[in-house]
mmCIF file of C-alpha atoms in Angstrom:
data_model
loop_
_atom_site.group_PDB
_atom_site.id
_atom_site.type_symbol
_atom_site.label_atom_id
_atom_site.label_comp_id
_atom_site.label_asym_id
_atom_site.label_seq_id
_atom_site.Cartn_x
_atom_site.Cartn_y
_atom_site.Cartn_z
ATOM 1 C CA MET A 1 24.365 6.410 6.388
ATOM 2 C CA ALA A 2 21.288 4.462 5.283
ATOM 3 C CA THR A 3 19.014 5.837 2.596
ATOM 4 C CA THR A 4 15.384 5.123 1.832
ATOM 5 C CA ARG A 5 13.842 5.666 -1.588
ATOM 6 C CA THR A 6 10.109 5.822 -2.106
ATOM 7 C CA ALA A 7 7.659 5.145 -4.908
ATOM 8 C CA HIS A 8 3.948 4.631 -4.708
ATOM 9 C CA THR A 9 1.198 3.240 -6.913
ATOM 10 C CA VAL A 10 -2.465 4.153 -7.123
ATOM 11 C CA TRP A 11 -4.514 1.302 -8.648
ATOM 12 C CA GLU A 12 -8.123 1.583 -9.743
ATOM 13 C CA GLY A 13 -10.390 -1.339 -10.606
ATOM 14 C CA GLU A 14 -9.948 -5.063 -10.911
ATOM 15 C CA LEU A 15 -6.699 -6.674 -12.037
ATOM 16 C CA VAL A 16 -7.467 -7.422 -15.687
ATOM 17 C CA LYS A 17 -9.456 -4.304 -16.601
ATOM 18 C CA GLY A 18 -8.038 -1.894 -14.042
ATOM 19 C CA SER A 19 -4.964 0.277 -14.267
ATOM 20 C CA GLY A 20 -2.671 2.316 -12.109
ATOM 21 C CA THR A 21 0.035 4.891 -11.959
ATOM 22 C CA VAL A 22 3.400 4.393 -10.283
ATOM 23 C CA SER A 23 5.026 7.594 -9.029
ATOM 24 C CA PHE A 24 8.715 8.016 -8.322
ATOM 25 C CA ASP A 25 8.516 10.038 -5.139
ATOM 26 C CA SER A 26 12.166 10.250 -4.081
ATOM 27 C CA SER A 27 13.569 11.426 -7.383
ATOM 28 C CA GLY A 28 10.530 13.313 -8.584
ATOM 29 C CA ILE A 29 11.117 12.031 -12.126
ATOM 30 C CA GLY A 30 7.415 11.621 -12.680
ATOM 31 C CA SER A 31 4.782 8.946 -12.918
ATOM 32 C CA GLN A 32 4.202 6.059 -15.281
ATOM 33 C CA PRO A 33 1.022 4.140 -16.130
ATOM 34 C CA VAL A 34 0.818 0.409 -15.325
ATOM 35 C CA SER A 35 -1.759 -2.240 -16.219
ATOM 36 C CA TRP A 36 -2.152 -6.008 -16.345
ATOM 37 C CA PRO A 37 -2.001 -6.088 -20.159
ATOM 38 C CA SER A 38 1.244 -4.057 -20.083
ATOM 39 C CA ARG A 39 2.645 -6.668 -17.707
ATOM 40 C CA ALA A 40 1.367 -9.914 -19.199
ATOM 41 C CA GLU A 41 1.031 -8.986 -22.890
ATOM 42 C CA GLN A 42 2.421 -5.940 -24.752
ATOM 43 C CA ALA A 43 3.850 -2.867 -23.012
ATOM 44 C CA ASN A 44 1.941 -0.399 -25.218
ATOM 45 C CA GLY A 45 3.630 2.619 -23.640
ATOM 46 C CA LYS A 46 3.116 1.470 -20.051
ATOM 47 C CA THR A 47 5.627 0.063 -17.577
ATOM 48 C CA SER A 48 5.463 -3.033 -15.363
ATOM 49 C CA PRO A 49 6.974 -4.236 -12.101
ATOM 50 C CA GLU A 50 9.359 -6.378 -14.148
ATOM 51 C CA GLU A 51 10.594 -3.406 -16.179
ATOM 52 C CA LEU A 52 11.159 -1.478 -12.955
ATOM 53 C CA ILE A 53 13.124 -4.439 -11.548
ATOM 54 C CA ALA A 54 15.138 -4.594 -14.787
ATOM 55 C CA ALA A 55 16.007 -0.903 -14.462
ATOM 56 C CA ALA A 56 17.033 -1.335 -10.831
ATOM 57 C CA HIS A 57 19.068 -4.458 -11.543
ATOM 58 C CA SER A 58 20.910 -3.158 -14.607
ATOM 59 C CA SER A 59 21.918 0.066 -12.852
ATOM 60 C CA CYS A 60 22.928 -1.633 -9.583
ATOM 61 C CA PHE A 61 24.951 -4.304 -11.407
ATOM 62 C CA SER A 62 26.730 -1.631 -13.473
ATOM 63 C CA MET A 63 27.666 0.287 -10.322
ATOM 64 C CA ALA A 64 28.913 -2.866 -8.581
ATOM 65 C CA LEU A 65 30.967 -3.938 -11.598
ATOM 66 C CA SER A 66 32.450 -0.459 -12.020
ATOM 67 C CA HIS A 67 33.373 -0.378 -8.336
ATOM 68 C CA GLY A 68 34.988 -3.826 -8.459
ATOM 69 C CA LEU A 69 36.956 -3.090 -11.614
ATOM 70 C CA THR A 70 38.143 0.260 -10.271
ATOM 71 C CA GLY A 71 39.183 -1.342 -6.982
ATOM 72 C CA ALA A 72 41.239 -3.889 -8.952
ATOM 73 C CA GLY A 73 43.072 -1.076 -10.754
ATOM 74 C CA THR A 74 41.257 -1.414 -14.092
ATOM 75 C CA PRO A 75 38.490 1.188 -14.162
ATOM 76 C CA PRO A 76 36.033 0.750 -17.015
ATOM 77 C CA THR A 77 35.679 3.278 -19.793
ATOM 78 C CA ARG A 78 32.114 2.105 -20.454
ATOM 79 C CA LEU A 79 29.701 -0.594 -19.275
ATOM 80 C CA ASP A 80 26.503 -1.272 -21.227
ATOM 81 C CA THR A 81 24.221 -3.496 -19.146
ATOM 82 C CA LYS A 82 20.818 -4.916 -20.049
ATOM 83 C CA ALA A 83 18.574 -6.847 -17.658
ATOM 84 C CA ASP A 84 15.845 -9.086 -19.096
ATOM 85 C CA VAL A 85 13.268 -9.975 -16.432
ATOM 86 C CA THR A 86 10.935 -12.794 -17.472
ATOM 87 C CA PHE A 87 7.403 -12.885 -16.055
ATOM 88 C CA GLN A 88 5.101 -15.880 -16.505
ATOM 89 C CA PRO A 89 1.462 -15.242 -15.489
ATOM 90 C CA GLY A 90 0.490 -17.757 -12.830
ATOM 91 C CA GLU A 91 4.129 -18.434 -11.909
ATOM 92 C CA GLY A 92 5.687 -15.021 -11.375
ATOM 93 C CA ILE A 93 9.193 -13.892 -12.215
ATOM 94 C CA THR A 94 10.946 -16.948 -13.615
ATOM 95 C CA GLY A 95 14.391 -15.508 -14.260
ATOM 96 C CA ILE A 96 16.626 -12.541 -14.887
ATOM 97 C CA HIS A 97 19.360 -12.443 -17.504
ATOM 98 C CA LEU A 98 22.038 -9.777 -17.303
ATOM 99 C CA THR A 99 24.037 -8.916 -20.408
ATOM 100 C CA VAL A 100 27.028 -6.617 -20.058
ATOM 101 C CA ARG A 101 29.430 -5.347 -22.672
ATOM 102 C CA GLY A 102 32.411 -3.556 -21.262
ATOM 103 C CA GLU A 103 35.271 -1.395 -22.417
ATOM 104 C CA VAL A 104 38.006 -1.922 -19.836
ATOM 105 C CA PRO A 105 41.537 -1.013 -20.926
ATOM 106 C CA GLY A 106 44.193 -3.433 -19.734
ATOM 107 C CA LEU A 107 41.789 -6.228 -18.751
ATOM 108 C CA ASP A 108 41.544 -9.636 -20.396
ATOM 109 C CA GLU A 109 38.331 -11.572 -21.023
ATOM 110 C CA ALA A 110 38.821 -14.016 -18.127
ATOM 111 C CA ALA A 111 39.332 -11.226 -15.601
ATOM 112 C CA PHE A 112 36.279 -9.402 -16.948
ATOM 113 C CA GLN A 113 34.160 -12.551 -16.608
ATOM 114 C CA GLU A 114 35.336 -12.993 -13.023
ATOM 115 C CA ALA A 115 34.598 -9.369 -12.149
ATOM 116 C CA ALA A 116 31.143 -9.585 -13.765
ATOM 117 C CA GLU A 117 30.289 -12.760 -11.834
ATOM 118 C CA GLY A 118 31.357 -11.046 -8.623
ATOM 119 C CA ALA A 119 29.152 -8.038 -9.382
ATOM 120 C CA LYS A 120 26.217 -10.338 -10.190
ATOM 121 C CA LYS A 121 26.614 -12.074 -6.855
ATOM 122 C CA ASN A 122 27.278 -9.001 -4.730
ATOM 123 C CA CYS A 123 25.197 -6.122 -6.086
ATOM 124 C CA PRO A 124 22.461 -5.278 -3.560
ATOM 125 C CA VAL A 125 19.644 -5.837 -6.072
ATOM 126 C CA SER A 126 20.974 -9.317 -6.933
ATOM 127 C CA GLN A 127 21.132 -10.070 -3.223
ATOM 128 C CA ALA A 128 17.539 -8.890 -2.768
ATOM 129 C CA LEU A 129 16.454 -11.180 -5.615
ATOM 130 C CA THR A 130 18.156 -14.370 -4.434
ATOM 131 C CA GLY A 131 14.915 -16.334 -4.855
ATOM 132 C CA THR A 132 15.181 -15.810 -8.622
ATOM 133 C CA THR A 133 17.573 -17.476 -11.053
ATOM 134 C CA ILE A 134 19.986 -14.830 -12.334
ATOM 135 C CA THR A 135 22.156 -15.616 -15.360
ATOM 136 C CA LEU A 136 24.882 -13.548 -16.989
ATOM 137 C CA THR A 137 26.542 -12.950 -20.331
ATOM 138 C CA ALA A 138 29.616 -10.710 -20.165
ATOM 139 C CA GLU A 139 31.984 -9.679 -22.943
ATOM 140 C CA LEU A 140 34.690 -7.145 -23.542
ATOM 141 C CA VAL A 141 34.412 -4.978 -26.615
#
């Protein structure tokens, strides 16, 4: 069964001096302020499209890696995933770096690296972002 999730943004004013609010409609978790300075300079308590992509990518990757490891008979105890999305004004998103640290009993480093690469390639968010260079650092702890 397909699912659709919805968010919306209300923006007021020009790009540089304006601001907006992004609302998470499907989950109802609330709304967050967005602005050009929070995107291109310092966050200052506001979010950005890149932070939202980082949240989506880190959670999707973690789910894909957990699923792959479990399917291989080595379910993880814990996966700690960070996604760094780099934005360059005038160029756009120039790259995403995933960093995962995993606790996976009975798995060696090589098998963890292979599973992490598979999750990077196959998670739906990675597939949606194929126009962006995605790199990965994975380690067992």
